[in-house]
Coordinates of C-alpha atoms in Angstrom, one line a residue:
M1 CA -21.6 -7.2 -36.2
P2 CA -20.2 -3.8 -35.3
D3 CA -22.3 -0.7 -34.4
R4 CA -22.4 1.0 -37.8
A5 CA -23.3 4.4 -36.2
L6 CA -20.0 4.8 -34.5
E7 CA -17.6 5.4 -37.5
H8 CA -19.2 7.6 -40.0
P9 CA -19.6 10.7 -37.7
Q10 CA -16.0 10.4 -36.7
G11 CA -14.9 10.4 -40.4
V12 CA -16.9 13.5 -41.0
R13 CA -15.1 15.4 -38.2
V14 CA -11.6 14.3 -39.4
N15 CA -12.3 15.2 -43.0
A16 CA -13.6 18.6 -42.1
V17 CA -10.3 19.4 -40.5
K18 CA -8.6 18.0 -43.6
R19 CA -10.3 20.4 -45.9
S20 CA -9.9 23.4 -43.7
R21 CA -6.1 23.0 -43.7
T22 CA -5.8 23.1 -47.4
T23 CA -6.8 26.9 -47.7
R24 CA -4.9 30.1 -46.8
T25 CA -6.3 33.6 -47.5
A26 CA -4.3 36.1 -49.4
A27 CA -4.6 38.5 -46.5
G28 CA -3.0 35.9 -44.2
V29 CA 0.0 35.6 -46.5
S30 CA 0.3 39.4 -46.8
A31 CA 0.3 39.7 -43.0
A32 CA 3.1 37.2 -42.8
V33 CA 5.2 39.2 -45.3
L34 CA 4.7 42.4 -43.3
L35 CA 5.8 40.7 -40.1
L36 CA 9.0 39.4 -41.8
L37 CA 9.8 43.0 -43.0
A38 CA 9.3 44.2 -39.5
G39 CA 11.9 41.8 -38.2
C40 CA 9.7 39.6 -36.0
D41 CA 10.1 35.8 -35.7
V42 CA 7.2 34.1 -37.5
P43 CA 6.6 30.7 -38.9
G44 CA 7.9 30.0 -42.4
V45 CA 5.8 30.6 -45.5
Y46 CA 2.9 28.0 -45.8
R47 CA 3.9 25.1 -48.1
P48 CA 1.0 23.1 -49.6
A49 CA 1.2 19.4 -48.6
R50 CA 1.2 18.2 -52.1
P51 CA 2.6 19.9 -55.2
A52 CA 0.0 21.2 -57.6
S53 CA 1.2 19.0 -60.4
G54 CA 3.3 16.0 -61.1
G55 CA 3.6 12.8 -59.2
P56 CA 3.2 10.2 -58.0
F57 CA 5.0 11.3 -54.9
T58 CA 6.4 9.7 -51.8
F59 CA 5.9 11.6 -48.6
Y60 CA 7.8 11.0 -45.3
V61 CA 6.8 11.7 -41.8
S62 CA 9.1 11.6 -38.8
P63 CA 9.0 13.0 -35.2
D64 CA 12.3 14.7 -36.1
G65 CA 10.8 16.4 -39.1
D66 CA 9.1 19.8 -39.7
D67 CA 5.8 20.4 -41.3
Q68 CA 7.4 23.3 -43.3
N69 CA 9.5 20.8 -45.2
D70 CA 8.4 19.4 -48.5
G71 CA 8.3 15.9 -47.0
M72 CA 9.7 14.4 -50.2
T73 CA 12.8 12.7 -48.7
P74 CA 13.8 11.0 -45.5
Q75 CA 16.1 14.0 -44.8
R76 CA 13.2 16.5 -45.1
P77 CA 10.2 14.8 -43.6
W78 CA 7.0 16.2 -42.3
R79 CA 6.5 16.0 -38.5
T80 CA 2.8 15.3 -38.0
L81 CA 0.0 13.1 -39.3
D82 CA -2.2 16.3 -39.1
H83 CA -0.1 17.9 -41.8
A84 CA 0.0 14.7 -43.8
N85 CA -3.8 14.7 -43.7
T86 CA -3.9 18.0 -45.7
A87 CA -2.5 16.3 -48.8
N88 CA -4.8 15.0 -51.4
F89 CA -3.3 11.6 -52.3
R90 CA -3.4 10.4 -55.9
P91 CA -2.7 7.1 -57.6
G92 CA 0.8 5.9 -56.9
D93 CA 1.4 8.2 -54.0
R94 CA 3.0 6.8 -50.8
L95 CA 2.8 8.0 -47.2
R96 CA 5.8 6.5 -45.3
L97 CA 6.1 6.8 -41.5
K98 CA 9.5 6.4 -39.7
G99 CA 9.8 2.9 -38.4
G100 CA 10.1 2.5 -34.6
E101 CA 8.4 5.9 -33.9
R102 CA 5.0 6.8 -32.5
F103 CA 2.6 9.2 -34.3
P104 CA -0.4 10.7 -32.5
G105 CA -3.3 11.3 -34.7
T106 CA -5.1 9.6 -37.6
V107 CA -4.9 9.1 -41.3
T108 CA -8.0 9.5 -43.5
L109 CA -8.4 8.9 -47.2
E110 CA -11.5 10.3 -48.9
E111 CA -13.4 9.4 -52.0
D112 CA -11.4 11.8 -54.2
E113 CA -8.1 10.1 -53.1
A114 CA -8.4 6.9 -55.1
G115 CA -5.6 4.7 -56.2
S116 CA -5.9 1.6 -58.4
A117 CA -4.6 -2.0 -58.5
A118 CA -1.7 -0.9 -60.7
R119 CA -1.0 2.4 -58.8
P120 CA -2.3 2.1 -55.3
V121 CA -2.0 4.7 -52.6
V122 CA 0.3 3.1 -50.0
I123 CA 0.6 3.8 -46.3
E124 CA 3.7 2.1 -44.8
S125 CA 6.8 2.3 -42.6
Y126 CA 10.3 3.1 -43.6
G127 CA 13.6 2.5 -41.9
T128 CA 13.8 -0.1 -39.1
G129 CA 10.7 -1.6 -37.4
R130 CA 7.0 -0.6 -37.6
A131 CA 5.7 2.9 -37.1
T132 CA 2.9 3.1 -34.6
I133 CA -0.2 5.3 -35.1
E134 CA -1.8 6.3 -31.9
P135 CA -5.2 8.0 -32.5
R136 CA -6.8 10.0 -29.6
G137 CA -10.3 8.6 -29.1
T138 CA -10.9 7.8 -32.7
S139 CA -9.9 5.4 -35.5
G140 CA -6.3 5.0 -36.7
I141 CA -6.8 4.8 -40.5
T142 CA -10.0 5.5 -42.2
V143 CA -10.7 4.9 -45.9
H144 CA -14.0 6.4 -47.0
D145 CA -15.7 5.6 -50.3
T146 CA -12.4 4.7 -52.1
A147 CA -10.1 1.8 -52.6
G148 CA -6.8 1.1 -54.5
V149 CA -5.2 1.3 -51.1
E150 CA -2.4 -0.7 -49.4
I151 CA -1.5 -0.5 -45.8
R152 CA 1.5 -2.4 -44.6
N153 CA 4.0 -2.7 -41.8
I154 CA 2.1 -0.4 -39.5
A155 CA 1.0 -0.8 -35.8
L156 CA -2.1 1.0 -34.5
V157 CA -2.8 1.4 -30.8
G158 CA -6.0 2.9 -29.4
D159 CA -6.5 4.7 -26.1
R160 CA -9.3 4.3 -23.7
T161 CA -11.9 6.2 -25.8
A162 CA -10.9 4.5 -29.0
L163 CA -11.6 1.2 -27.3
R164 CA -15.3 2.2 -27.3
E165 CA -15.5 4.4 -30.4
G166 CA -12.7 3.7 -32.8
V167 CA -11.4 1.2 -35.3
G168 CA -7.8 0.4 -36.0
I169 CA -8.3 0.3 -39.7
A170 CA -11.8 1.1 -41.1
F171 CA -12.9 0.8 -44.7
R172 CA -16.3 2.4 -45.1
A173 CA -18.5 2.4 -48.2
T174 CA -21.5 4.8 -48.0
R175 CA -22.4 5.7 -51.6
P176 CA -25.1 3.7 -53.4
G177 CA -24.0 1.8 -56.5
E178 CA -23.5 -1.7 -57.9
R179 CA -19.8 -1.4 -58.6
R180 CA -17.5 -2.5 -55.8
L181 CA -14.6 -0.5 -54.7
A182 CA -11.6 -2.6 -55.9
H183 CA -8.2 -3.5 -54.4
V184 CA -7.5 -3.4 -50.7
R185 CA -4.3 -4.8 -49.1
I186 CA -3.6 -4.9 -45.4
T187 CA -0.3 -6.7 -44.7
N188 CA 2.0 -7.0 -41.7
V189 CA -0.2 -4.9 -39.4
E190 CA -1.0 -5.0 -35.7
A191 CA -4.2 -3.3 -34.3
R192 CA -5.1 -3.3 -30.6
G193 CA -7.1 -1.2 -28.2
F194 CA -10.1 -0.4 -30.4
Q195 CA -13.7 -1.3 -30.7
N196 CA -12.7 -3.4 -33.7
G197 CA -9.2 -4.1 -34.9
I198 CA -10.0 -4.0 -38.6
S199 CA -13.5 -3.4 -39.9
V200 CA -14.7 -3.4 -43.6
G201 CA -18.3 -2.5 -44.1
T202 CA -21.1 -0.5 -45.7
D203 CA -23.5 2.1 -44.3
G204 CA -26.9 1.9 -46.0
D205 CA -29.0 -0.7 -47.6
A206 CA -28.3 0.1 -51.3
V207 CA -24.5 0.3 -50.8
T208 CA -22.0 -2.1 -52.4
G209 CA -18.7 -2.6 -50.6
Y210 CA -15.3 -3.8 -51.6
S211 CA -13.7 -6.5 -53.9
D212 CA -10.2 -7.9 -54.4
V213 CA -9.4 -7.7 -50.7
R214 CA -6.2 -9.3 -49.3
I215 CA -5.5 -9.3 -45.6
S216 CA -2.4 -11.2 -44.5
D217 CA 0.1 -11.5 -41.7
V218 CA -2.1 -9.4 -39.3
S219 CA -2.5 -9.5 -35.6
V220 CA -5.7 -8.1 -34.1
H221 CA -5.9 -8.3 -30.3
H222 CA -7.1 -6.8 -27.1
N223 CA -10.0 -5.0 -28.9
L224 CA -13.4 -4.8 -27.4
E225 CA -15.9 -6.2 -29.9
A226 CA -13.9 -8.1 -32.5
G227 CA -10.5 -8.6 -34.1
L228 CA -11.5 -8.6 -37.9
V229 CA -15.0 -8.0 -39.2
F230 CA -16.8 -7.6 -42.5
Y231 CA -20.4 -6.5 -42.7
G232 CA -23.0 -5.2 -45.2
P233 CA -26.7 -4.5 -45.6
E234 CA -29.4 -6.6 -44.2
F235 CA -29.8 -9.9 -45.9
E236 CA -32.7 -10.3 -48.3
A237 CA -33.4 -13.9 -49.1
D238 CA -35.6 -13.2 -52.2
G239 CA -32.6 -11.3 -53.8
P240 CA -29.4 -11.7 -51.9
A241 CA -26.9 -8.9 -52.5
Y242 CA -23.5 -9.5 -51.0
A243 CA -21.6 -6.3 -50.2
H244 CA -18.0 -7.7 -50.6
S245 CA -16.4 -10.2 -52.9
G246 CA -13.0 -11.7 -53.7
L247 CA -11.7 -11.9 -50.1
R248 CA -8.4 -13.6 -49.2
I249 CA -7.6 -13.7 -45.6
E250 CA -4.4 -15.5 -44.6
R251 CA -2.3 -15.8 -41.5
V252 CA -4.4 -13.6 -39.3
T253 CA -4.1 -14.0 -35.5
A254 CA -7.1 -12.7 -33.5
Y255 CA -6.9 -13.2 -29.8
S256 CA -8.0 -11.6 -26.5
N257 CA -10.8 -9.6 -28.1
T258 CA -12.7 -9.6 -24.9
G259 CA -16.3 -8.6 -25.8
D260 CA -18.3 -5.9 -24.2
P261 CA -20.0 -6.8 -20.9
D262 CA -22.5 -3.9 -21.4
S263 CA -23.6 -4.9 -25.0
A264 CA -26.3 -7.5 -24.6
G265 CA -28.1 -6.5 -27.8
R266 CA -25.5 -8.0 -30.2
N267 CA -22.7 -10.4 -30.1
T268 CA -19.3 -9.1 -29.1
G269 CA -16.0 -10.7 -28.5
S270 CA -15.3 -12.7 -31.8
G271 CA -12.0 -13.2 -33.4
I272 CA -12.9 -13.1 -37.2
A273 CA -16.4 -12.5 -38.4
L274 CA -17.5 -12.4 -42.1
G275 CA -20.9 -11.0 -43.1
S276 CA -22.3 -10.2 -46.5
V277 CA -19.4 -11.7 -48.5
R278 CA -19.2 -13.7 -51.7
D279 CA -16.1 -15.7 -52.7
A280 CA -14.1 -15.6 -49.5
R281 CA -11.2 -17.7 -48.2
V282 CA -9.9 -17.7 -44.6
T283 CA -6.7 -19.8 -44.4
R284 CA -3.9 -20.5 -41.9
S285 CA -5.4 -18.1 -39.4
V286 CA -5.8 -18.5 -35.6
A287 CA -8.5 -17.3 -33.2
H288 CA -8.0 -17.9 -29.5
D289 CA -9.0 -16.7 -26.0
N290 CA -11.6 -14.3 -27.4
G291 CA -15.0 -13.4 -25.8
A292 CA -14.2 -13.7 -22.1
R293 CA -16.0 -10.6 -21.1
S294 CA -19.0 -10.7 -23.5
A295 CA -22.4 -9.8 -21.9
A296 CA -23.8 -12.3 -19.5
D297 CA -27.4 -11.7 -20.7
A298 CA -26.6 -11.6 -24.4
Q299 CA -28.9 -13.5 -26.8
E300 CA -26.1 -13.9 -29.3
G301 CA -22.5 -14.8 -28.3
P302 CA -19.0 -14.7 -29.9
E303 CA -17.2 -17.3 -32.0
G304 CA -13.6 -17.7 -32.9
I305 CA -14.2 -17.7 -36.6
W306 CA -17.6 -17.5 -38.1
V307 CA -19.6 -16.5 -41.2
Y308 CA -23.2 -15.2 -41.7
D309 CA -25.3 -13.9 -44.6
S310 CA -22.6 -15.0 -47.1
T311 CA -22.0 -17.5 -50.0
D312 CA -19.1 -19.4 -51.4
V313 CA -16.9 -19.1 -48.3
V314 CA -14.0 -21.5 -47.5
L315 CA -12.5 -21.8 -43.9
E316 CA -9.5 -24.0 -44.1
N317 CA -6.3 -24.9 -42.3
N318 CA -7.2 -22.6 -39.3
R319 CA -7.1 -23.1 -35.6
S320 CA -9.7 -21.8 -33.1
Y321 CA -9.3 -22.6 -29.4
R322 CA -10.0 -21.5 -25.8
N323 CA -12.7 -19.1 -27.0
R324 CA -15.2 -18.0 -24.3
T325 CA -18.7 -16.6 -23.9
G326 CA -20.0 -14.6 -21.0
S327 CA -23.5 -15.9 -21.5
R328 CA -25.2 -19.3 -22.2
V329 CA -24.8 -19.2 -26.0
D330 CA -22.1 -19.7 -28.5
G331 CA -18.5 -19.3 -27.5
G332 CA -17.3 -21.9 -30.1
G333 CA -14.5 -22.4 -32.5
F334 CA -16.0 -22.2 -36.0
G335 CA -19.5 -21.3 -37.1
L336 CA -21.6 -21.2 -40.3
D337 CA -24.5 -19.0 -39.2
N338 CA -27.7 -17.5 -40.7
N339 CA -28.0 -17.5 -44.5
V340 CA -24.8 -19.2 -45.5
S341 CA -24.7 -21.2 -48.7
H342 CA -22.3 -23.2 -50.8
S343 CA -19.6 -22.9 -48.2
V344 CA -16.9 -25.3 -46.9
V345 CA -15.2 -25.7 -43.6
Q346 CA -12.2 -28.0 -43.9
Y347 CA -8.9 -29.0 -42.3
N348 CA -9.4 -27.0 -39.2
L349 CA -8.7 -27.7 -35.5
A350 CA -10.9 -26.6 -32.7
Y351 CA -10.3 -27.4 -29.0
G352 CA -11.0 -26.2 -25.5
N353 CA -13.8 -23.8 -26.5
D354 CA -16.7 -22.9 -24.2
G355 CA -19.2 -23.8 -27.0
P356 CA -19.1 -26.1 -30.0
G357 CA -16.1 -26.9 -32.0
F358 CA -18.0 -26.5 -35.2
L359 CA -21.5 -25.0 -35.3
V360 CA -23.8 -25.0 -38.4
Y361 CA -26.9 -23.0 -37.4
S362 CA -29.9 -21.2 -39.1
G363 CA -32.0 -19.1 -36.9
Q364 CA -34.0 -17.5 -39.7
A365 CA -36.6 -19.4 -41.8
T366 CA -35.4 -17.9 -45.1
G367 CA -34.3 -21.2 -46.8
A368 CA -31.0 -19.5 -47.7
H369 CA -28.9 -21.7 -45.4
R370 CA -28.1 -24.6 -47.7
D371 CA -25.5 -26.7 -49.6
N372 CA -22.7 -26.5 -47.0
V373 CA -19.9 -29.0 -46.2
V374 CA -17.9 -29.7 -42.9
R375 CA -15.1 -32.1 -43.7
F376 CA -11.7 -33.3 -42.5
N377 CA -11.8 -31.2 -39.3
M378 CA -10.7 -32.0 -35.8
S379 CA -12.5 -31.1 -32.5
W380 CA -11.1 -32.0 -29.2
D381 CA -12.7 -31.3 -25.8
D382 CA -15.0 -28.5 -26.9
A383 CA -18.2 -27.5 -25.1
R384 CA -16.2 -26.9 -22.0
K385 CA -18.7 -24.5 -20.4
L386 CA -21.9 -25.3 -22.3
P387 CA -22.8 -29.1 -22.5
E388 CA -25.9 -28.3 -24.4
Y389 CA -23.7 -28.0 -27.4
G390 CA -21.0 -30.6 -28.4
G391 CA -18.1 -31.2 -30.7
I392 CA -20.1 -30.8 -33.9
V393 CA -23.5 -29.2 -33.7
A394 CA -26.1 -28.7 -36.4
Y395 CA -29.6 -27.3 -36.3
G396 CA -31.9 -24.6 -37.6
S397 CA -34.8 -23.3 -39.5
L398 CA -35.2 -24.5 -43.1
M399 CA -31.6 -25.7 -43.4
K400 CA -31.0 -27.9 -46.4
N401 CA -28.3 -30.1 -47.8
L402 CA -25.6 -30.3 -45.2
D403 CA -22.7 -32.8 -45.5
I404 CA -20.6 -33.6 -42.5
Y405 CA -17.9 -36.2 -43.3
H406 CA -14.3 -37.4 -42.4
N407 CA -14.1 -35.4 -39.2
T408 CA -12.5 -36.5 -35.9
V409 CA -14.2 -35.6 -32.7
V410 CA -12.8 -36.5 -29.2
M411 CA -14.9 -35.4 -26.2
R412 CA -13.4 -36.0 -22.7
T413 CA -16.1 -34.9 -20.3
R414 CA -15.9 -37.2 -17.3
N415 CA -14.4 -34.5 -15.0
L416 CA -16.1 -31.6 -16.6
A417 CA -17.6 -29.4 -13.8
S418 CA -20.1 -27.7 -16.1
A419 CA -21.6 -31.0 -17.4
Q420 CA -21.8 -32.4 -13.8
A421 CA -23.6 -29.2 -12.6
A422 CA -26.0 -29.4 -15.6
G423 CA -26.6 -33.1 -15.1
N424 CA -25.5 -34.0 -18.7
R425 CA -22.3 -34.4 -20.7
P426 CA -21.8 -32.8 -24.2
P427 CA -21.9 -35.3 -27.0
A428 CA -19.4 -35.7 -29.9
L429 CA -22.3 -34.9 -32.3
R430 CA -25.5 -33.1 -31.6
L431 CA -28.4 -32.7 -34.1
R432 CA -31.4 -30.6 -33.6
D433 CA -34.6 -30.1 -35.6
G434 CA -35.1 -27.8 -38.6
M435 CA -32.9 -29.5 -41.1
S436 CA -33.3 -31.8 -44.2
G437 CA -30.9 -33.4 -46.6
V438 CA -28.3 -34.1 -43.9
S439 CA -25.6 -36.6 -44.7
I440 CA -23.1 -37.6 -41.9
H441 CA -20.6 -40.2 -42.8
D442 CA -17.1 -41.5 -42.3
N443 CA -16.5 -39.5 -39.1
I444 CA -14.7 -40.7 -35.9
L445 CA -16.8 -39.9 -32.8
A446 CA -15.0 -40.8 -29.6
T447 CA -15.8 -40.1 -26.0
D448 CA -14.6 -41.1 -22.5
G449 CA -18.0 -42.4 -21.6
G450 CA -20.2 -39.4 -22.6
P451 CA -22.8 -39.6 -25.3
L452 CA -21.7 -40.1 -28.8
V453 CA -24.7 -38.6 -30.5
E454 CA -27.6 -36.6 -29.1
A455 CA -30.5 -36.2 -31.6
E456 CA -33.5 -34.1 -30.7
S457 CA -35.8 -36.3 -32.8
S458 CA -35.8 -39.8 -34.3
Y459 CA -34.7 -38.7 -37.7
L460 CA -35.4 -41.0 -40.6
P461 CA -32.8 -41.8 -43.3
G462 CA -34.8 -39.7 -45.8
T463 CA -33.9 -36.5 -44.0
H464 CA -30.8 -37.5 -42.0
Q465 CA -28.5 -40.2 -43.1
L466 CA -25.7 -41.5 -40.9
R467 CA -23.3 -44.2 -42.4
R468 CA -19.9 -45.6 -42.0
N469 CA -19.1 -43.6 -38.8
V470 CA -17.0 -44.8 -35.9
Y471 CA -18.9 -44.5 -32.5
H472 CA -16.3 -45.4 -29.8
S473 CA -16.7 -44.9 -26.1
M474 CA -14.1 -45.6 -23.4
G475 CA -16.9 -46.0 -20.9
P476 CA -20.5 -47.0 -21.3
W477 CA -21.8 -46.7 -24.9
S478 CA -24.5 -44.1 -25.0
L479 CA -26.5 -42.5 -27.9
G480 CA -29.6 -40.4 -27.7
W481 CA -32.2 -40.6 -30.6
G482 CA -35.3 -38.6 -30.0
S483 CA -36.9 -39.8 -26.8
R484 CA -35.0 -43.1 -26.7
R485 CA -31.6 -43.9 -25.2
F486 CA -29.5 -46.7 -26.8
T487 CA -26.5 -48.5 -25.3
D488 CA -25.7 -50.6 -28.2
L489 CA -25.0 -49.8 -31.8
A490 CA -26.9 -52.7 -33.3
D491 CA -30.0 -51.9 -31.3
W492 CA -29.9 -48.3 -32.5
R493 CA -29.3 -49.4 -36.1
T494 CA -32.3 -51.7 -36.0
A495 CA -34.6 -49.1 -34.4
S496 CA -33.5 -46.1 -36.5
G497 CA -32.7 -47.5 -39.9
Q498 CA -29.5 -45.6 -39.7
E499 CA -26.0 -47.0 -40.5
L500 CA -27.4 -49.2 -43.3
V501 CA -26.3 -49.1 -46.9
D502 CA -28.3 -51.3 -49.4
G503 CA -29.4 -53.3 -46.5
G504 CA -25.9 -54.0 -45.1
A505 CA -24.8 -52.9 -41.7
T506 CA -22.2 -50.1 -41.6
G507 CA -20.6 -48.2 -38.8
T508 CA -18.6 -49.6 -35.9
G509 CA -17.9 -49.1 -32.2
D510 CA -14.3 -50.3 -32.5
D511 CA -11.4 -48.4 -30.7
P512 CA -9.7 -46.1 -33.3
C513 CA -6.7 -45.9 -30.9
L514 CA -6.5 -42.1 -30.5
R515 CA -4.0 -41.0 -28.1
A516 CA -6.0 -37.8 -27.6
L517 CA -8.4 -39.8 -25.5
T518 CA -5.7 -40.1 -22.9
V519 CA -3.3 -37.3 -23.4
P520 CA -3.7 -33.6 -24.0
V521 CA -3.9 -31.9 -27.4
T522 CA -1.5 -29.0 -27.5
D523 CA -1.4 -26.3 -30.1
P524 CA -0.8 -27.2 -32.9
A525 CA 1.3 -30.4 -32.8
G526 CA -1.2 -32.2 -30.6
A527 CA -3.4 -32.8 -33.6
E528 CA -1.0 -35.8 -34.3
N529 CA -2.7 -37.5 -31.3
M530 CA -6.0 -37.5 -33.2
V531 CA -4.5 -39.9 -35.7
P532 CA -5.6 -43.6 -35.4
R533 CA -2.7 -45.7 -34.1
C534 CA -4.2 -49.2 -34.3
E535 CA -2.2 -51.9 -36.0
D536 CA -5.3 -53.2 -37.6
E537 CA -7.6 -50.8 -39.5
V538 CA -10.6 -49.9 -37.6
S539 CA -12.9 -49.9 -40.6
V540 CA -12.6 -49.0 -44.3
S541 CA -14.7 -46.6 -46.0
M542 CA -15.7 -46.8 -49.7
G543 CA -13.6 -44.6 -52.0
P544 CA -14.9 -41.1 -52.6
Q545 CA -16.2 -42.0 -56.1
A546 CA -18.2 -44.9 -54.8
S547 CA -19.6 -42.7 -52.0
G548 CA -20.8 -40.2 -54.6
I549 CA -18.9 -37.3 -52.9
D550 CA -16.2 -34.9 -53.8
A551 CA -13.9 -35.4 -50.8
G552 CA -11.3 -32.9 -52.0
P553 CA -7.7 -33.6 -52.7
V554 CA -6.1 -34.1 -49.3
D555 CA -6.8 -35.0 -45.6
Y556 CA -6.4 -32.8 -42.5
F557 CA -2.5 -33.0 -42.7
G558 CA -2.3 -32.3 -46.4
H559 CA -1.7 -35.9 -47.4
R560 CA -3.1 -36.8 -50.8
L561 CA -6.2 -39.0 -50.4
P562 CA -5.8 -42.7 -51.2
D563 CA -8.2 -44.5 -53.4
V564 CA -9.8 -46.2 -50.4
L565 CA -10.4 -44.0 -47.4
R566 CA -10.9 -44.8 -43.7
P567 CA -13.1 -42.8 -41.3
G568 CA -11.8 -39.6 -39.7
A569 CA -9.8 -36.5 -40.7
A570 CA -6.4 -38.3 -41.1
Q571 CA -5.7 -40.6 -44.0

């Protein structure tokens, strides 16, 4: 979560300049007239940035322009963002920056400059290529207590100070109220060199944020703390209030957001982080190579794509790989963190992360982490640095009703230096205490001799039920169940009561014939190597109706589900 104290003071300073530039005294104008009569060279007569009436208007800015122009055409553009900031934008107005050019400064929209869904205020490039905004030690675009705003085809590049104190695009809500600010569009934008690339949040516990938010075709990279973040007020389990709603995030690429080695008090270095949101979808997005410089002594680490304090969130068709952590925590691909409910993680690929491929975790005993699903995902060679995790990891305080099904996990750890140094190897699936109502079925768990499952306790089927999974090892078969270690599926089944349905044995140790056990998975086509290649079916699951689940319409690859399913993410 970003440091909320950093942005608001900057906005105040920028807006003070904005207001001061909209006034001229009569005495000042008279003095200019007298100088003209005397024959001296003086600047042209002051022209207000926006006409007093009419509109909506389109304003142009170009390095070849002049701030004495009216800015109304590409032939008579303004020259600077400072002058553009003196305009009070109204619904339907557009600010257009010349493509391929660089503009020092910042753009700020205040609460009295609102647009609407039908008539938004638009900030965009014109001509050829993207315009680049280069703020000096502050944020690139700040939208304060207003919405009805669209930002598109713009690049934002921060300097050394902005890397610590600025945001590429910052939407900030600070006024108390129950009505969300509606209609935000950010499209075809790049943001790099800031504390956060794009940040949408609220300042204050009684503040409601934004709704109807669409962020697409965006690249956020080489920022300090995160690529894309949403945040809101502190979560209250007795009466949860989610700051933001109606989010659609598509085709966002977040990479090389390094983390802050000096910030041990909070997690830094994530790709995409969603907090205090309701009804959100993150699709076809990529997070990779984030978190490499996060603090070594941090108690919370970064993740590629993760969610906290939220409800009704779907993460689907995303990839998250080679994400790192500077400490001994996190550094994973995907995460459902504290106080997440009624959310789904599906059709995603995680591989080569320092931490877990998929983490479901509750560190707060609120009872608000419940009714979540992890299905039809693939994890390959995760927990590279931290063997205390695994491919899929689930644990936490008062976590209820978690379904994990039709995932494919491959863990090759024989030559993993971190596991050898720690004296253990990460499992395909790790379960820890604090959960109830856990159902784990129809997954493929495959290793090269490492443990298939590591369970902190000997869970009974009444709280944790495992059925119809594939447990395949290319080496010795190993499964940890509480204090006991099992080397045979049948022995574990008998001792635990797991992998039984109506008294009949389920589950298998048969080879699913995954090429990913012997060849690398590359991005993204390597997911094909996670598809079973056996001539004979490994095992057959019951159909989704017989299983009593809603399996969704398709598998990992988008193939329509057949009436009878087999284990794993590919059907």
